[in-house]
mmCIF file of C-alpha atoms in Angstrom:
data_model
loop_
_atom_site.group_PDB
_atom_site.id
_atom_site.type_symbol
_atom_site.label_atom_id
_atom_site.label_comp_id
_atom_site.label_asym_id
_atom_site.label_seq_id
_atom_site.Cartn_x
_atom_site.Cartn_y
_atom_site.Cartn_z
ATOM 1 C CA MET A 22 93.953 -9.455 -53.730
ATOM 2 C CA THR A 23 93.479 -10.681 -57.397
ATOM 3 C CA THR A 24 95.008 -9.001 -60.116
ATOM 4 C CA ASP A 25 92.595 -10.991 -62.791
ATOM 5 C CA ARG A 26 90.645 -8.476 -64.888
ATOM 6 C CA THR A 27 86.479 -9.169 -65.598
ATOM 7 C CA GLN A 28 83.992 -6.991 -66.929
ATOM 8 C CA ILE A 29 82.527 -5.792 -63.581
ATOM 9 C CA SER A 30 86.116 -4.937 -62.587
ATOM 10 C CA ASP A 31 86.938 -3.007 -65.434
ATOM 11 C CA GLU A 32 83.656 -1.029 -65.273
ATOM 12 C CA VAL A 33 84.192 0.130 -62.124
ATOM 13 C CA LEU A 34 87.651 1.348 -63.129
ATOM 14 C CA ARG A 35 85.881 2.937 -66.292
ATOM 15 C CA ARG A 36 83.203 4.660 -63.950
ATOM 16 C CA LEU A 37 85.669 5.709 -61.332
ATOM 17 C CA GLY A 38 87.921 7.142 -64.029
ATOM 18 C CA ARG A 39 84.859 9.214 -65.556
ATOM 19 C CA ASN A 40 83.987 10.621 -62.219
ATOM 20 C CA LEU A 41 87.857 11.555 -61.801
ATOM 21 C CA ILE A 42 87.425 13.478 -64.850
ATOM 22 C CA ILE A 43 84.326 15.235 -64.223
ATOM 23 C CA PHE A 44 85.701 16.465 -60.974
ATOM 24 C CA GLN A 45 88.818 17.727 -62.676
ATOM 25 C CA GLN A 46 86.982 19.565 -65.124
ATOM 26 C CA ILE A 47 84.784 21.032 -62.524
ATOM 27 C CA GLU A 48 88.180 22.567 -60.945
ATOM 28 C CA HIS A 49 89.340 23.606 -64.023
ATOM 29 C CA PHE A 50 86.419 25.590 -64.584
ATOM 30 C CA LEU A 51 86.365 27.253 -61.463
ATOM 31 C CA LYS A 52 90.055 28.054 -62.055
ATOM 32 C CA LEU A 53 89.359 29.249 -65.478
ATOM 33 C CA LEU A 54 86.017 31.514 -64.089
ATOM 34 C CA LEU A 55 87.932 32.563 -60.980
ATOM 35 C CA ALA A 56 91.169 33.795 -62.708
ATOM 36 C CA ASN A 57 89.184 35.861 -65.203
ATOM 37 C CA HIS A 58 86.139 37.139 -63.144
ATOM 38 C CA ARG A 59 87.562 40.064 -62.142
ATOM 39 C CA ASN A 60 90.616 41.999 -63.098
ATOM 40 C CA ALA A 61 91.512 45.796 -63.151
ATOM 41 C CA GLY A 62 94.726 47.963 -64.259
ATOM 42 C CA THR A 63 95.663 50.509 -66.465
ATOM 43 C CA PRO A 64 96.421 49.777 -70.121
ATOM 44 C CA GLU A 65 100.076 49.288 -69.093
ATOM 45 C CA ASN A 66 99.927 46.777 -66.338
ATOM 46 C CA TYR A 67 96.453 44.900 -67.145
ATOM 47 C CA ALA A 68 97.546 42.006 -68.811
ATOM 48 C CA THR A 69 100.370 41.535 -66.127
ATOM 49 C CA ASN A 70 97.358 41.833 -63.351
ATOM 50 C CA LEU A 71 95.781 39.085 -65.007
ATOM 51 C CA HIS A 72 98.538 36.795 -65.434
ATOM 52 C CA ALA A 73 99.640 37.237 -61.809
ATOM 53 C CA GLN A 74 95.829 36.512 -60.792
ATOM 54 C CA THR A 75 95.895 33.470 -63.089
ATOM 55 C CA LYS A 76 98.747 32.240 -61.835
ATOM 56 C CA CYS A 77 97.588 32.569 -57.965
ATOM 57 C CA VAL A 78 94.405 30.957 -58.567
ATOM 58 C CA ASN A 79 95.648 27.584 -60.706
ATOM 59 C CA LYS A 80 97.759 27.092 -57.450
ATOM 60 C CA LYS A 81 94.703 26.818 -55.138
ATOM 61 C CA MET A 82 92.987 23.408 -54.030
ATOM 62 C CA LEU A 83 89.561 22.628 -54.746
ATOM 63 C CA GLY A 84 88.186 23.890 -51.011
ATOM 64 C CA HIS A 85 89.511 27.204 -51.881
ATOM 65 C CA LEU A 86 88.308 27.417 -55.463
ATOM 66 C CA VAL A 87 84.505 26.862 -54.218
ATOM 67 C CA GLU A 88 85.236 29.446 -51.197
ATOM 68 C CA LYS A 89 86.203 31.767 -53.206
ATOM 69 C CA TYR A 90 83.640 31.323 -56.199
ATOM 70 C CA GLY A 91 80.830 30.824 -53.270
ATOM 71 C CA HIS A 92 81.677 34.060 -52.250
ATOM 72 C CA GLU A 93 83.281 36.549 -55.111
ATOM 73 C CA VAL A 94 81.024 35.167 -57.954
ATOM 74 C CA LEU A 95 77.863 33.895 -56.648
ATOM 75 C CA GLN A 96 76.020 37.231 -55.013
ATOM 76 C CA ASP A 97 72.467 37.591 -53.733
ATOM 77 C CA ALA A 98 70.946 40.141 -56.369
ATOM 78 C CA GLY A 99 69.994 42.737 -53.322
ATOM 79 C CA ALA A 100 73.824 43.315 -52.223
ATOM 80 C CA GLU A 101 74.907 46.400 -52.510
ATOM 81 C CA LEU A 102 78.416 46.373 -54.658
ATOM 82 C CA PRO A 103 80.227 49.897 -53.577
ATOM 83 C CA GLU A 104 82.055 51.896 -56.968
ATOM 84 C CA GLU A 105 85.442 52.715 -55.938
ATOM 85 C CA GLU A 106 87.426 56.048 -57.360
ATOM 86 C CA ARG A 107 89.910 54.901 -60.008
ATOM 87 C CA PRO A 108 92.307 56.694 -62.431
ATOM 88 C CA ALA A 109 91.073 58.102 -65.359
ATOM 89 C CA ASP A 110 93.084 55.378 -67.500
ATOM 90 C CA TRP A 111 91.908 52.640 -65.499
ATOM 91 C CA PHE A 112 90.338 49.297 -67.321
ATOM 92 C CA ALA A 113 87.811 47.212 -65.151
ATOM 93 C CA PHE A 114 86.276 43.817 -66.125
ATOM 94 C CA SER A 115 84.131 41.759 -63.495
ATOM 95 C CA PHE A 116 81.102 39.437 -63.693
ATOM 96 C CA ARG A 117 78.923 37.682 -61.048
ATOM 97 C CA ILE A 118 76.108 35.661 -61.063
ATOM 98 C CA SER A 119 73.312 37.039 -58.780
ATOM 99 C CA GLY A 120 69.842 35.612 -57.504
ATOM 100 C CA ASP A 121 68.074 35.867 -54.477
ATOM 101 C CA ALA A 122 69.517 34.592 -51.296
ATOM 102 C CA GLU A 123 67.827 31.117 -51.439
ATOM 103 C CA PHE A 124 69.326 30.531 -54.814
ATOM 104 C CA VAL A 125 72.896 31.900 -53.880
ATOM 105 C CA GLU A 126 72.674 29.606 -50.701
ATOM 106 C CA SER A 127 71.494 26.631 -52.845
ATOM 107 C CA MET A 128 74.438 26.914 -55.236
ATOM 108 C CA ARG A 129 76.721 27.256 -52.199
ATOM 109 C CA ARG A 130 75.334 23.913 -51.160
ATOM 110 C CA ASP A 131 75.525 22.267 -54.370
ATOM 111 C CA LEU A 132 79.163 23.377 -54.477
ATOM 112 C CA LYS A 133 80.043 22.039 -50.809
ATOM 113 C CA LEU A 134 78.390 18.741 -51.625
ATOM 114 C CA MET A 135 80.564 18.339 -54.908
ATOM 115 C CA THR A 136 83.648 19.131 -52.802
ATOM 116 C CA ASP A 137 82.516 16.251 -50.623
ATOM 117 C CA GLU A 138 81.857 13.931 -53.016
ATOM 118 C CA ARG A 139 85.180 14.498 -54.962
ATOM 119 C CA ASN A 140 87.187 13.919 -51.307
ATOM 120 C CA ASP A 141 85.254 10.611 -50.724
ATOM 121 C CA LEU A 142 85.797 9.513 -54.336
ATOM 122 C CA VAL A 143 89.756 10.634 -53.988
ATOM 123 C CA HIS A 144 90.242 9.494 -50.333
ATOM 124 C CA HIS A 145 87.691 6.962 -49.342
ATOM 125 C CA PHE A 146 86.621 5.046 -52.383
ATOM 126 C CA LEU A 147 89.446 2.408 -51.861
ATOM 127 C CA PRO A 148 87.360 -0.100 -49.642
ATOM 128 C CA ARG A 149 84.902 -0.098 -52.168
ATOM 129 C CA TRP A 150 87.548 -1.760 -54.461
ATOM 130 C CA GLN A 151 87.431 -5.075 -54.199
ATOM 131 C CA PRO A 152 87.952 -7.153 -57.489
ATOM 132 C CA ASP A 153 87.482 -10.893 -56.190
ATOM 133 C CA ASN A 154 83.767 -9.626 -54.727
ATOM 134 C CA GLU A 155 81.342 -9.126 -57.541
ATOM 135 C CA GLU A 156 78.516 -7.964 -54.775
ATOM 136 C CA VAL A 157 80.957 -5.326 -53.767
ATOM 137 C CA LEU A 158 81.420 -4.189 -57.076
ATOM 138 C CA ASN A 159 77.985 -3.951 -58.195
ATOM 139 C CA GLU A 160 77.521 -1.524 -54.903
ATOM 140 C CA ALA A 161 80.810 0.359 -56.337
ATOM 141 C CA LEU A 162 79.090 0.844 -59.683
ATOM 142 C CA SER A 163 75.754 1.831 -57.827
ATOM 143 C CA TYR A 164 77.978 4.387 -55.915
ATOM 144 C CA LEU A 165 79.970 5.735 -58.470
ATOM 145 C CA ASP A 166 76.401 6.373 -60.941
ATOM 146 C CA ALA A 167 74.816 8.290 -57.768
ATOM 147 C CA GLN A 168 77.658 10.089 -57.423
ATOM 148 C CA ARG A 169 77.775 11.429 -61.222
ATOM 149 C CA GLU A 170 73.824 12.028 -60.999
ATOM 150 C CA ARG A 171 74.658 14.107 -57.813
ATOM 151 C CA VAL A 172 77.765 16.423 -59.451
ATOM 152 C CA GLN A 173 76.447 16.591 -62.671
ATOM 153 C CA PRO A 174 74.175 19.820 -62.269
ATOM 154 C CA MET A 175 77.202 21.839 -60.719
ATOM 155 C CA HIS A 176 79.447 20.382 -63.774
ATOM 156 C CA ASP A 177 76.946 21.647 -66.216
ATOM 157 C CA HIS A 178 76.402 24.942 -64.238
ATOM 158 C CA LEU A 179 80.259 25.799 -64.252
ATOM 159 C CA ARG A 180 80.200 24.557 -68.112
ATOM 160 C CA LEU A 181 77.575 26.877 -69.300
ATOM 161 C CA THR A 182 79.068 29.875 -67.413
ATOM 162 C CA VAL A 183 82.634 29.523 -68.754
ATOM 163 C CA GLN A 184 80.639 29.052 -72.244
ATOM 164 C CA HIS A 185 78.783 32.489 -71.571
ATOM 165 C CA LEU A 186 82.121 34.339 -70.340
ATOM 166 C CA LYS A 187 83.995 33.101 -73.405
ATOM 167 C CA ASP A 188 80.763 34.310 -75.531
ATOM 168 C CA SER A 189 81.105 37.464 -73.763
ATOM 169 C CA ALA A 190 84.825 38.111 -74.049
ATOM 170 C CA MET A 191 84.230 37.544 -78.034
ATOM 171 C CA SER A 192 81.174 40.071 -78.153
ATOM 172 C CA LEU A 193 83.617 42.593 -76.437
ATOM 173 C CA ALA A 194 86.404 41.994 -78.302
ATOM 174 C CA GLU A 195 83.921 42.628 -81.817
ATOM 175 C CA PHE A 196 82.371 45.778 -80.443
ATOM 176 C CA ILE A 197 86.146 47.350 -79.393
ATOM 177 C CA SER A 198 87.164 46.583 -82.597
ATOM 178 C CA SER A 199 84.191 48.230 -84.357
ATOM 179 C CA SER A 200 83.258 51.678 -85.354
ATOM 180 C CA GLU A 201 80.559 52.006 -82.652
ATOM 181 C CA TYR A 202 83.333 51.715 -80.211
ATOM 182 C CA GLU A 203 85.384 54.079 -81.722
ATOM 183 C CA LYS A 204 82.507 56.545 -81.897
ATOM 184 C CA GLN A 205 81.474 55.838 -78.065
ATOM 185 C CA ALA A 206 84.964 56.359 -76.718
ATOM 186 C CA ASP A 207 85.796 59.843 -78.555
ATOM 187 C CA LEU A 208 82.180 60.726 -77.159
ATOM 188 C CA MET A 209 83.495 59.417 -73.598
ATOM 189 C CA TRP A 210 86.673 61.773 -73.948
ATOM 190 C CA LEU A 211 84.827 64.568 -74.984
ATOM 191 C CA GLN A 212 82.627 64.559 -72.099
#
């Protein structure tokens, strides 16, 4: 194997890096969403519970994150969600993405496809790296571009979901600090 750099070998490495970054961003988005998609507790332990959940999620590998997202965040819109009895000072936050069964299964397939693509890149790309063979390098470029196209929709979905979560948290914080919230809270306690 030669160590001579060529324009095409540099381009293969650039696109390889681009795809790896996309997969790392996807993993980061999943960790952020799963760490924050559901938390509960009393005012005294809510933050501690959130910290513990974040710590746990951050240790998970991509396959576990995908499974958790596919079953805890993605929900069939027709599924019943049971209500649990909680203490009066209990805070709870959760979000789900719901749709019909076809949508949920489609998202789960896309998550699996993305995981398979990531594993293929990380564990099986080396045979495509032949710096002395321009034909193989051109095939590698095509492979990397096609892979990016296949996983970009999942990247976009997760990026937008993270943005919606952040926007919702800001809206909630604004509402909680408003006089309207104070009125609603007083009314709730009176009732």
